[in-house]
Short mmCIF file of C-alpha atoms and ligand atoms in Angstrom, two decimals:
data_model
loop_
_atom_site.label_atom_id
_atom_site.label_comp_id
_atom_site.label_asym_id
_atom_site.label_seq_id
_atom_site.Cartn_x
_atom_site.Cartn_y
_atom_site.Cartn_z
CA UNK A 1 -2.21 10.94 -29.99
CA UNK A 2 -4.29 7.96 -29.49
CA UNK A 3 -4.30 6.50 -25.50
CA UNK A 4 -5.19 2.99 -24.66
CA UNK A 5 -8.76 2.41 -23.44
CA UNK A 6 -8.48 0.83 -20.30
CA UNK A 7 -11.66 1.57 -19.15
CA UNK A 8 -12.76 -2.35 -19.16
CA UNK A 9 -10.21 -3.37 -17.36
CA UNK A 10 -10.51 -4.87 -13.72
CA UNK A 11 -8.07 -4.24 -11.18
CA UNK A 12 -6.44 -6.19 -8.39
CA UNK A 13 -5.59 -3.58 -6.15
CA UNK A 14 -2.56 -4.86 -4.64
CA UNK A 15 -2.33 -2.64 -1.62
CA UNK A 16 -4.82 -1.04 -0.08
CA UNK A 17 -6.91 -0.93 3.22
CA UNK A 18 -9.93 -1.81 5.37
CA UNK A 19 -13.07 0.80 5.00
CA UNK A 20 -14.68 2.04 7.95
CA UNK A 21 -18.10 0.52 8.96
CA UNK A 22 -19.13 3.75 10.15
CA UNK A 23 -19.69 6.11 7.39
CA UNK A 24 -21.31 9.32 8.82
CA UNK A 25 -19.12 12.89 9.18
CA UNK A 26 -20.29 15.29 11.60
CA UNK A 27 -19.07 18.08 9.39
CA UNK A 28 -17.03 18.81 6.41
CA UNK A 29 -13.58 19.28 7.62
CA UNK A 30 -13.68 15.72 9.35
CA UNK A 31 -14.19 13.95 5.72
CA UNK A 32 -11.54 16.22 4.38
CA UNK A 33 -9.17 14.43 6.95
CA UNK A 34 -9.39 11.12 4.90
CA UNK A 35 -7.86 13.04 1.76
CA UNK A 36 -4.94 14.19 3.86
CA UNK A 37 -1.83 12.41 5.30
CA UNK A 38 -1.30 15.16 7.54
CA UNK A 39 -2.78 15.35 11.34
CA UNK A 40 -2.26 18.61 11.58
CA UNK A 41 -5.93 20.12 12.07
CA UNK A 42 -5.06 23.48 10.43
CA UNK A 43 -4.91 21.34 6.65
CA UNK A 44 -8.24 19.69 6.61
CA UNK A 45 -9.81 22.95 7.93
CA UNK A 46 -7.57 25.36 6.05
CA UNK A 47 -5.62 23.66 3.24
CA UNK A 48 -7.02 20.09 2.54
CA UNK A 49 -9.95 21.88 -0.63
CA UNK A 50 -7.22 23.47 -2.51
CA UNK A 51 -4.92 20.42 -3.26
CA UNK A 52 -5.09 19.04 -7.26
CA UNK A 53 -6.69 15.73 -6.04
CA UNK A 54 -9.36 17.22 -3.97
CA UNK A 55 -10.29 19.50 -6.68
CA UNK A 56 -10.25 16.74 -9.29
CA UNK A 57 -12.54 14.21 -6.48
CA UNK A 58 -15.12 16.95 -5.68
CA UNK A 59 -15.74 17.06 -9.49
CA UNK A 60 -15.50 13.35 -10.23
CA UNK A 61 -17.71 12.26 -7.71
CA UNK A 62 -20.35 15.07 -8.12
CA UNK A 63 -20.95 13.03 -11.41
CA UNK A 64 -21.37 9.73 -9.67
CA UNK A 65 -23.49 11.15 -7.38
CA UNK A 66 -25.55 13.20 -9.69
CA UNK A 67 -25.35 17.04 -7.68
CA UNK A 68 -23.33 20.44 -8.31
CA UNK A 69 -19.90 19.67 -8.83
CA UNK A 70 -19.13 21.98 -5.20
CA UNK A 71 -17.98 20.83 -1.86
CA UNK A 72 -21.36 21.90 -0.08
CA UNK A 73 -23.23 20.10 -2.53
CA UNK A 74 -21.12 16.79 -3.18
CA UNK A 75 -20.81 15.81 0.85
CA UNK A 76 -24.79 16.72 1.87
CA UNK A 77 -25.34 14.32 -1.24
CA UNK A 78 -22.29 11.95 0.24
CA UNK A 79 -23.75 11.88 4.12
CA UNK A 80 -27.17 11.51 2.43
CA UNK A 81 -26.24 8.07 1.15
CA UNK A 82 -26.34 4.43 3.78
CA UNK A 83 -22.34 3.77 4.04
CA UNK A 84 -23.11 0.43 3.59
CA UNK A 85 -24.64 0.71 0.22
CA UNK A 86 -22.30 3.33 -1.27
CA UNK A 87 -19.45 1.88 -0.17
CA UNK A 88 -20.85 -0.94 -2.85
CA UNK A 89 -21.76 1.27 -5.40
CA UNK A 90 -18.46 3.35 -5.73
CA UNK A 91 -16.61 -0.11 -5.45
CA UNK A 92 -18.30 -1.88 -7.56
CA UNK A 93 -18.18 1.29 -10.03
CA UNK A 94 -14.29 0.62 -9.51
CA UNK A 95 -14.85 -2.85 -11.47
CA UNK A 96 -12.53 -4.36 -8.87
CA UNK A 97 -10.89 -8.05 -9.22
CA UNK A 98 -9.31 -8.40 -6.31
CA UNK A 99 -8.11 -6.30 -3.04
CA UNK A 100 -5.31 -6.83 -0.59
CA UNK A 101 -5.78 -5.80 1.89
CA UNK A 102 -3.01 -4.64 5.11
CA UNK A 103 -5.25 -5.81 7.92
CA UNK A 104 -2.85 -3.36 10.34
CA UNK A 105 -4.38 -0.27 9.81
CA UNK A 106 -7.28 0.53 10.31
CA UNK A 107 -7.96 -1.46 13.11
CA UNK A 108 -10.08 -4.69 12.40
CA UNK A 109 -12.97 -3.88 14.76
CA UNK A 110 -13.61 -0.56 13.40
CA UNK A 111 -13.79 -1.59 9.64
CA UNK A 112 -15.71 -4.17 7.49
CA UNK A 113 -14.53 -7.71 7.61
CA UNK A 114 -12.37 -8.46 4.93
CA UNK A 115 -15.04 -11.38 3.52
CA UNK A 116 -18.06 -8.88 3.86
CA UNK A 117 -16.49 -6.45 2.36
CA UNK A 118 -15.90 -8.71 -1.00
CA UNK A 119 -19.57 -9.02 -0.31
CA UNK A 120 -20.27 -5.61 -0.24
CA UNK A 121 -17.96 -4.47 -3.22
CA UNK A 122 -18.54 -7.70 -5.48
CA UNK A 123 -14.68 -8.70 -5.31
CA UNK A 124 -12.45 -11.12 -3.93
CA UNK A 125 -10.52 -10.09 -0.86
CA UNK A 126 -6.90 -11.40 0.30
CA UNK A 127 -5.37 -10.41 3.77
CA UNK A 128 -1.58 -9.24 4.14
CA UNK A 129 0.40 -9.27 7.74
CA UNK A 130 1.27 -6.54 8.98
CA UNK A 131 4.70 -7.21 10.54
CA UNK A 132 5.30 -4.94 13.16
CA UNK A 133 1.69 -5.55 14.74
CA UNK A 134 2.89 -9.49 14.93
CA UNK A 135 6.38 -8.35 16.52
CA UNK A 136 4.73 -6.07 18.95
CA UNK A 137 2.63 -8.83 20.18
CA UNK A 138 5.11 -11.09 20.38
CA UNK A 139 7.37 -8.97 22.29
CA UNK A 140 4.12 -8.84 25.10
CA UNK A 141 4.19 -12.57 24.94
CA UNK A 142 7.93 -13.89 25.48
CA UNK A 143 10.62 -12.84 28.17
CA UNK A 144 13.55 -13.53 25.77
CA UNK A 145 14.55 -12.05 22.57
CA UNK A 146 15.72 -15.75 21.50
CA UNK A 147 12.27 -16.67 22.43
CA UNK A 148 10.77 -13.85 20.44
CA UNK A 149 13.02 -14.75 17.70
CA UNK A 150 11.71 -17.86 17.75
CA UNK A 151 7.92 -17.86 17.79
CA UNK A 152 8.12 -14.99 15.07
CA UNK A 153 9.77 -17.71 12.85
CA UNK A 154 6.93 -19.89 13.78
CA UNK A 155 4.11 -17.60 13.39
CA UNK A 156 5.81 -17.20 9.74
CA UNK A 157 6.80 -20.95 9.27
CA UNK A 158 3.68 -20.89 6.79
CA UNK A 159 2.32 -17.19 5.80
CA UNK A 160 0.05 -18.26 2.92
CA UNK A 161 -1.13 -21.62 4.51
CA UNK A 162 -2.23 -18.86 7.58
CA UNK A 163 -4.52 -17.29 4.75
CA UNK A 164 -2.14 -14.03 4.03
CA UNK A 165 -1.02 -14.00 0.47
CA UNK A 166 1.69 -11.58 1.85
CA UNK A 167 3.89 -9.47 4.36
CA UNK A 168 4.00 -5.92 5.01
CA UNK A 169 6.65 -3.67 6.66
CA UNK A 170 6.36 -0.06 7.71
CA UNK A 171 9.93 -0.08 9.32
CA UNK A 172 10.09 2.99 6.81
CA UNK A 173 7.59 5.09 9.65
CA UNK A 174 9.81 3.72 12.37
CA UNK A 175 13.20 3.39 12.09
CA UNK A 176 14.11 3.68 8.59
CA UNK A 177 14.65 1.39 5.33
CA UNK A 178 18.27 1.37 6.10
CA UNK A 179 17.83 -2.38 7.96
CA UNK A 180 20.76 -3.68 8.97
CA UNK A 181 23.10 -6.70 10.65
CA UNK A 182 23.39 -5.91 14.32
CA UNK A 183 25.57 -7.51 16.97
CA UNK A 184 23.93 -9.46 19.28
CA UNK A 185 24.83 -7.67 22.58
CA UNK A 186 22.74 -4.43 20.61
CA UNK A 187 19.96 -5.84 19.85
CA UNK A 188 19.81 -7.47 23.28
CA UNK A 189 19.79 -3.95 24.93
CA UNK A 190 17.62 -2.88 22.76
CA UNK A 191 15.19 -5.52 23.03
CA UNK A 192 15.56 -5.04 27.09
CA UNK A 193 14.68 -0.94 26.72
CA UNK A 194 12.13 -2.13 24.57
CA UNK A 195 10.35 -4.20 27.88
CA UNK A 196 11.26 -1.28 30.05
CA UNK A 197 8.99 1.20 27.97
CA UNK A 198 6.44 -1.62 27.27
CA UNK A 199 6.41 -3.09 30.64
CA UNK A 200 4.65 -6.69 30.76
CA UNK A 201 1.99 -5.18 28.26
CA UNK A 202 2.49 -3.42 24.01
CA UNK A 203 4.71 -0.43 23.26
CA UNK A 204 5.38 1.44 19.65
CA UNK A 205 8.25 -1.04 18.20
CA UNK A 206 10.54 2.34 17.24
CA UNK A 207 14.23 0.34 18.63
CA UNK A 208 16.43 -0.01 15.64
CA UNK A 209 18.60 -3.01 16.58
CA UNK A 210 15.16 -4.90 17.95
CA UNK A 211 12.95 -3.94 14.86
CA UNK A 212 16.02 -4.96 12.32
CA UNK A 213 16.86 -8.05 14.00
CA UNK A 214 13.55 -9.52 13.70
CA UNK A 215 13.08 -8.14 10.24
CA UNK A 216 15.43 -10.99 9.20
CA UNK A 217 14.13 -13.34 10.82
CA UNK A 218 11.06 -12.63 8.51
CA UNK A 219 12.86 -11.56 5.94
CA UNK A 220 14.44 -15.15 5.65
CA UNK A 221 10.85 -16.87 6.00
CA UNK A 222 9.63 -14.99 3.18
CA UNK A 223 12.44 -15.97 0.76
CA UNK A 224 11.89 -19.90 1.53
CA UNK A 225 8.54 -19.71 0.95
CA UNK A 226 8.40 -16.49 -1.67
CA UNK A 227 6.12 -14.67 0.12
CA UNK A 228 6.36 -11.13 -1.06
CA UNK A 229 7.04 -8.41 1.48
CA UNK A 230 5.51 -4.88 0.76
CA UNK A 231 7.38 -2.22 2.06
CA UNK A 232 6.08 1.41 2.75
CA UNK A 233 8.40 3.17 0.78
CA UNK A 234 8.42 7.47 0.50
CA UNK A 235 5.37 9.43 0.83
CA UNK A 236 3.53 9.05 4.16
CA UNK A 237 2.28 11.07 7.30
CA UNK A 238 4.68 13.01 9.36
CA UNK A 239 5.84 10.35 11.36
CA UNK A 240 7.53 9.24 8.36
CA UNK A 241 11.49 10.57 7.93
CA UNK A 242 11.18 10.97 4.23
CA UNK A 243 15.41 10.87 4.11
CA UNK A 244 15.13 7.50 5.69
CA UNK A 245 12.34 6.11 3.17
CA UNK A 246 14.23 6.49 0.03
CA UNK A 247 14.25 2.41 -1.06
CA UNK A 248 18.13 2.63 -1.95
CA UNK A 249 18.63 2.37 1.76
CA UNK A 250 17.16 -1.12 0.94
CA UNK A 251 20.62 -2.12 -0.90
CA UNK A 252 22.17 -4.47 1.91
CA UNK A 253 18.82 -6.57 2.02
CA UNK A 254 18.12 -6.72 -1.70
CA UNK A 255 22.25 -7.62 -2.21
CA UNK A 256 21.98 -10.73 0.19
CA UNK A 257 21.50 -13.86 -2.20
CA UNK A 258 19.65 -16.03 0.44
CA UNK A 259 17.02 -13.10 0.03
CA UNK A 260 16.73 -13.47 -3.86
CA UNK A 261 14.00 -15.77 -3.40
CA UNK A 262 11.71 -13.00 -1.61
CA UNK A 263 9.40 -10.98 -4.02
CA UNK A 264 10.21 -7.16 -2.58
CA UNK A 265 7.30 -4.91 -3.38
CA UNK A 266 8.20 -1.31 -3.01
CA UNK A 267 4.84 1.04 -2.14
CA UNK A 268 3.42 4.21 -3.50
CA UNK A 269 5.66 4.27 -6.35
CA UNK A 270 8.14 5.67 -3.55
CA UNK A 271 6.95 9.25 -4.20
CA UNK A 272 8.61 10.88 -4.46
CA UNK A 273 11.82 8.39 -4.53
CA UNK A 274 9.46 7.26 -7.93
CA UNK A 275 12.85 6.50 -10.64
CA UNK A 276 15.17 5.37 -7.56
CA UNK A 277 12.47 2.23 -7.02
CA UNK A 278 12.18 2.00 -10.80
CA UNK A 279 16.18 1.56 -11.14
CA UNK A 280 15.92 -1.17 -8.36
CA UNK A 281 13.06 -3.05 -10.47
CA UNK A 282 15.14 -2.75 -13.40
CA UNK A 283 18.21 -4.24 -11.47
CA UNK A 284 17.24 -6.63 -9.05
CA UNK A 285 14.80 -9.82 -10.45
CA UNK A 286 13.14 -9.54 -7.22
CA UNK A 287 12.43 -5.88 -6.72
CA UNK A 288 8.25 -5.05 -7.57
CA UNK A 289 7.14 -0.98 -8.05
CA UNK A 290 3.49 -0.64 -6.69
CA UNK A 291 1.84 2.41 -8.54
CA UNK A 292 -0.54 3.64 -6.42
CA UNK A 293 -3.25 6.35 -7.47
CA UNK A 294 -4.74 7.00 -4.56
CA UNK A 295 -2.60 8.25 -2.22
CA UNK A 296 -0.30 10.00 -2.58
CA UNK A 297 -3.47 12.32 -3.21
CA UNK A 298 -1.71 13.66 -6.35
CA UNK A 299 -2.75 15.65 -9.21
CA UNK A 300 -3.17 14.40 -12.88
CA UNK A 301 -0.21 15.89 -14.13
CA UNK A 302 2.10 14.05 -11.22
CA UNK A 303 0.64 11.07 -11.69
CA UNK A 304 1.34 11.02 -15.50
CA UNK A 305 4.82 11.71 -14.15
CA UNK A 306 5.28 9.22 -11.76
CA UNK A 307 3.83 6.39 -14.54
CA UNK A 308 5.89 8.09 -17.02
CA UNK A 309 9.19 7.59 -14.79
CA UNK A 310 8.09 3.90 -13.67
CA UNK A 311 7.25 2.72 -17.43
CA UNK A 312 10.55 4.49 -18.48
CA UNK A 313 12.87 2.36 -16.84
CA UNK A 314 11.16 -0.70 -15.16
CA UNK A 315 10.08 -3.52 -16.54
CA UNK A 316 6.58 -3.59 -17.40
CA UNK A 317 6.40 -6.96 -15.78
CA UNK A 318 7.66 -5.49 -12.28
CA UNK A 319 4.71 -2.51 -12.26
CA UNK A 320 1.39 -3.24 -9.97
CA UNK A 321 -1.69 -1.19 -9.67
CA UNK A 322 -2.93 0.05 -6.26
CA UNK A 323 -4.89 2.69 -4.52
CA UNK A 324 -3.53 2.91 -0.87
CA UNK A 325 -7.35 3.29 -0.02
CA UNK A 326 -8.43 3.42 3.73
CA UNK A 327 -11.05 4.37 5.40
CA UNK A 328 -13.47 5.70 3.12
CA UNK A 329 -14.35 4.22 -0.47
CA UNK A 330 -14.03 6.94 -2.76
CA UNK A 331 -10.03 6.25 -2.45
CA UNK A 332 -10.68 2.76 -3.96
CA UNK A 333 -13.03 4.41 -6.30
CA UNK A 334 -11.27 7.34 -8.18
CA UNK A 335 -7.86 5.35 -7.50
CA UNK A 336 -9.17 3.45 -10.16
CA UNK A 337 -11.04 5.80 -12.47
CA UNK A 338 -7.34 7.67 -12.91
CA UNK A 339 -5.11 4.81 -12.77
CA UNK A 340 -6.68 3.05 -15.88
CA UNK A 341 -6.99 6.80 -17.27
CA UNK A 342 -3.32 7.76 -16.48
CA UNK A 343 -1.31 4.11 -17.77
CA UNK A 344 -4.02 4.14 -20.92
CA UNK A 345 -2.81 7.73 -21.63
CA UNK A 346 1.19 7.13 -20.79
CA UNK A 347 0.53 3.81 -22.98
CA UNK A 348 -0.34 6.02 -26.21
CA UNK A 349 2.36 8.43 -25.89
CA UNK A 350 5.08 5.40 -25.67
CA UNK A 351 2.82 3.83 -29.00
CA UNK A 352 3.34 7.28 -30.70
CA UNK A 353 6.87 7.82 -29.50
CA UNK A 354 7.87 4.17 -30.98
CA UNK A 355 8.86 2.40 -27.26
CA UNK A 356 5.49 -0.14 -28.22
CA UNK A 357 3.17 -0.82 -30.80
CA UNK A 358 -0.46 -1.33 -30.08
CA UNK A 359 -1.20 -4.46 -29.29
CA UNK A 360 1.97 -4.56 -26.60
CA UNK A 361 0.28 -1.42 -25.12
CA UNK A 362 -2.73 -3.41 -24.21
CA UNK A 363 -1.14 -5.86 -23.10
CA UNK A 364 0.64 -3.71 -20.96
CA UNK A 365 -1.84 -2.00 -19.63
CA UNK A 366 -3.52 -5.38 -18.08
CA UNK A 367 -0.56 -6.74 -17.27
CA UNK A 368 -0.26 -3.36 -14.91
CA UNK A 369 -3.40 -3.27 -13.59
CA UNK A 370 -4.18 -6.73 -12.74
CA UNK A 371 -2.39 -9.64 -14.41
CA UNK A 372 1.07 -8.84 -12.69
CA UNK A 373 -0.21 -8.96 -8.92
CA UNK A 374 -2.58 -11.77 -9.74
CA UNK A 375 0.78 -14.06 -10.99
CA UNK A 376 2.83 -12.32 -7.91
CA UNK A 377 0.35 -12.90 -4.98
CA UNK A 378 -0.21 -16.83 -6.29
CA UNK A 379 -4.41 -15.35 -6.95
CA UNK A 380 -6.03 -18.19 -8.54
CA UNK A 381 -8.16 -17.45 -11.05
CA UNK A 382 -11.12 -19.82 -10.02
CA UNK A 383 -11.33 -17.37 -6.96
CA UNK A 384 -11.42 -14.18 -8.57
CA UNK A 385 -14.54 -12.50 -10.40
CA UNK A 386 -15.65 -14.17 -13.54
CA UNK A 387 -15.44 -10.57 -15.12
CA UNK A 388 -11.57 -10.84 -14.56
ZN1 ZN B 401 -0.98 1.59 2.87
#
């Protein structure tokens, strides 16, 4: 079977996030923490070196780096290398058009700016909001939830003349994708035991009624000016209540039609939710499924899956690349080594099984990886790399 050579290809990475400034690692298991989602210490010490991913990254990178393909060997040659620099070499390595980046996590002091960094990696860079960061502020600032109501629509009134070329939700971690309607009285009380935990200063925005009730106030925002929202959908760290991150909880936002005109990009191919978010491309015009290679920190096989599913029943025009990257490069990096890899070889097998013929496979394949996102997020081509 023949698979589409992707290899040339440049990505816009249409989710991912900031990369730590400070590169060093006192000792092994504290880089094996950036290939886990779970805090528990016992993985990165115990557990983290057996997974499919780190297995497959050990090996991978031992090439780039030129050492033993073993774990000793790889991070002495790893913390051996200026952050700075290989933070652009692995990047631009990646052949990167364009990242987004959710400026909520990490926090912005501790990683590179988002124009150095385009520096650094040889891309363009685009900012996203993170919307719970702006609530949480807001919720410091005003006395009133009419008041908070009000300057969030404000701070919103014009997202991509503020320089973000989208939103972001992680209501998913919090509270839940089920976002609903509540009365006012609820969302009053729970706006008022919001201010009693947060007192005059920030608290975690975890209240239901409060967190929903300002969702659509930017919920209605982005469909006026169709400003995509990303949501974190599925796989995440344990503060995540994977029953409550399945995107068909999303039904009573995606079925209001004043919404239609926001783009809804659902994250991480909802692993493991992957053909439930690939149903609601395939049904609602304004429903996106981000395929992110990354993390979820999978292995080859599940990641052929996961493409498989998406390419089975979504539109090829609702698919967008991503790595989920943070904090360290080599995310960004072998995010796209295997994405380009994994579509290219999922490509072939729907050439040979009669779903495309070649030159619809190609096409395909770029539209996936970069052409999608760049007609999405409004990227204009006079901005991005000339390689693009
Ligand atoms: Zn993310």
């Amino acid at each position: 079977m023949q698979t589409i050579d992707l290899t040339q290809v440049s990505v816009v990475d249409n989710h991912c996030h900031g990369i730590m400034q400070d590169q060093t690692f006192d000792d092994l298991a504290i880089w094996r923490h950036s290939f886990t989602e779970s805090t528990d210490p016992g993985m990165a010490r115990d557990h983290v070196a057996s997974t499919a991913f780190y297995r497959r990254l050990i090996r991978t990178l031992a090439d780039f780096l030129g050492c033993e393909p073993e774990e000793e060997a790889v991070f002495a040659a790893r913390i051996g290398r200026n952050g700075r620099e290989l933070t652009g070499a692995l990047l631009r390595a990646a052949n990167v058009d364009t990242l987004l980046l959710d400026t909520g996590f990490p926090l912005s002091e501790k990683v590179f700016p988002i124009s150095e960094l385009g520096e650094i990696a040889g891309c363009r860079t685009e900012p996203m909001l993170r919307l719970e960061i702006l609530m949480e502020n807001l919720l410091a600032e005003h006395d009133s939830l009419d008041d908070v109501k009000e300057a969030l629509a404000a701070e919103l009134d014009d997202v991509r003349g503020r320089g973000y070329v989208a939103l972001k939700s992680i209501a998913a971690y919090r509270t839940g994708l089920d976002i609903r309607e509540w009365p006012r009285e609820e969302a009053e009380e729970s706006f008022y035991e919001y201010r009693q935990v947060a007192g005059a200063g920030h608290a975690r925005l975890v209240h239901k009624s409060l967190l929903d009730t300002l969702l659509h106030i930017a919920f209605a925002q982005a469909a006026r000016q169709e400003v995509p929202v990303q949501f974190h959908v599925g796989y995440g760290d344990a503060d995540t209540d994977l029953l409550l991150g399945n995107p068909l909880y999303l039904r009573p936002v995606l079925q209001r039609p004043d919404y239609r005109g926001m783009p809804v990009v659902l994250l991480h191919e909802c692993y493991p939710y992957t053909r439930q978010g690939g149903y609601l491309a395939a049904v609602y015009q304004n429903v996106y499924l981000d395929l992110s290679y990354g993390i979820p920190l999978l292995g080859y096989g599940e990641m052929l899956s996961f493409t498989r599913q998406a390419l089975g029943v979504a539109p090829s025009s609702k698919l967008m690349y991503s790595s989920d990257g943070i904090g360290v490069p080599e995310l960004h990096w072998i995010s796209a080594i295997d994405g380009r890899r994994v579509i290219g070889e999922v490509l072939g097998e729907m050439v040979a099984q009669g779903d495309l013929v070649l030159p619809e496979a190609e096409a395909v394949g770029e539209c996936v990886l970069r052409e999608n996102a760049a007609r999405l997020y409004r990227l204009k081509a006079d901005k991005r790399s000339p390689t693009g």
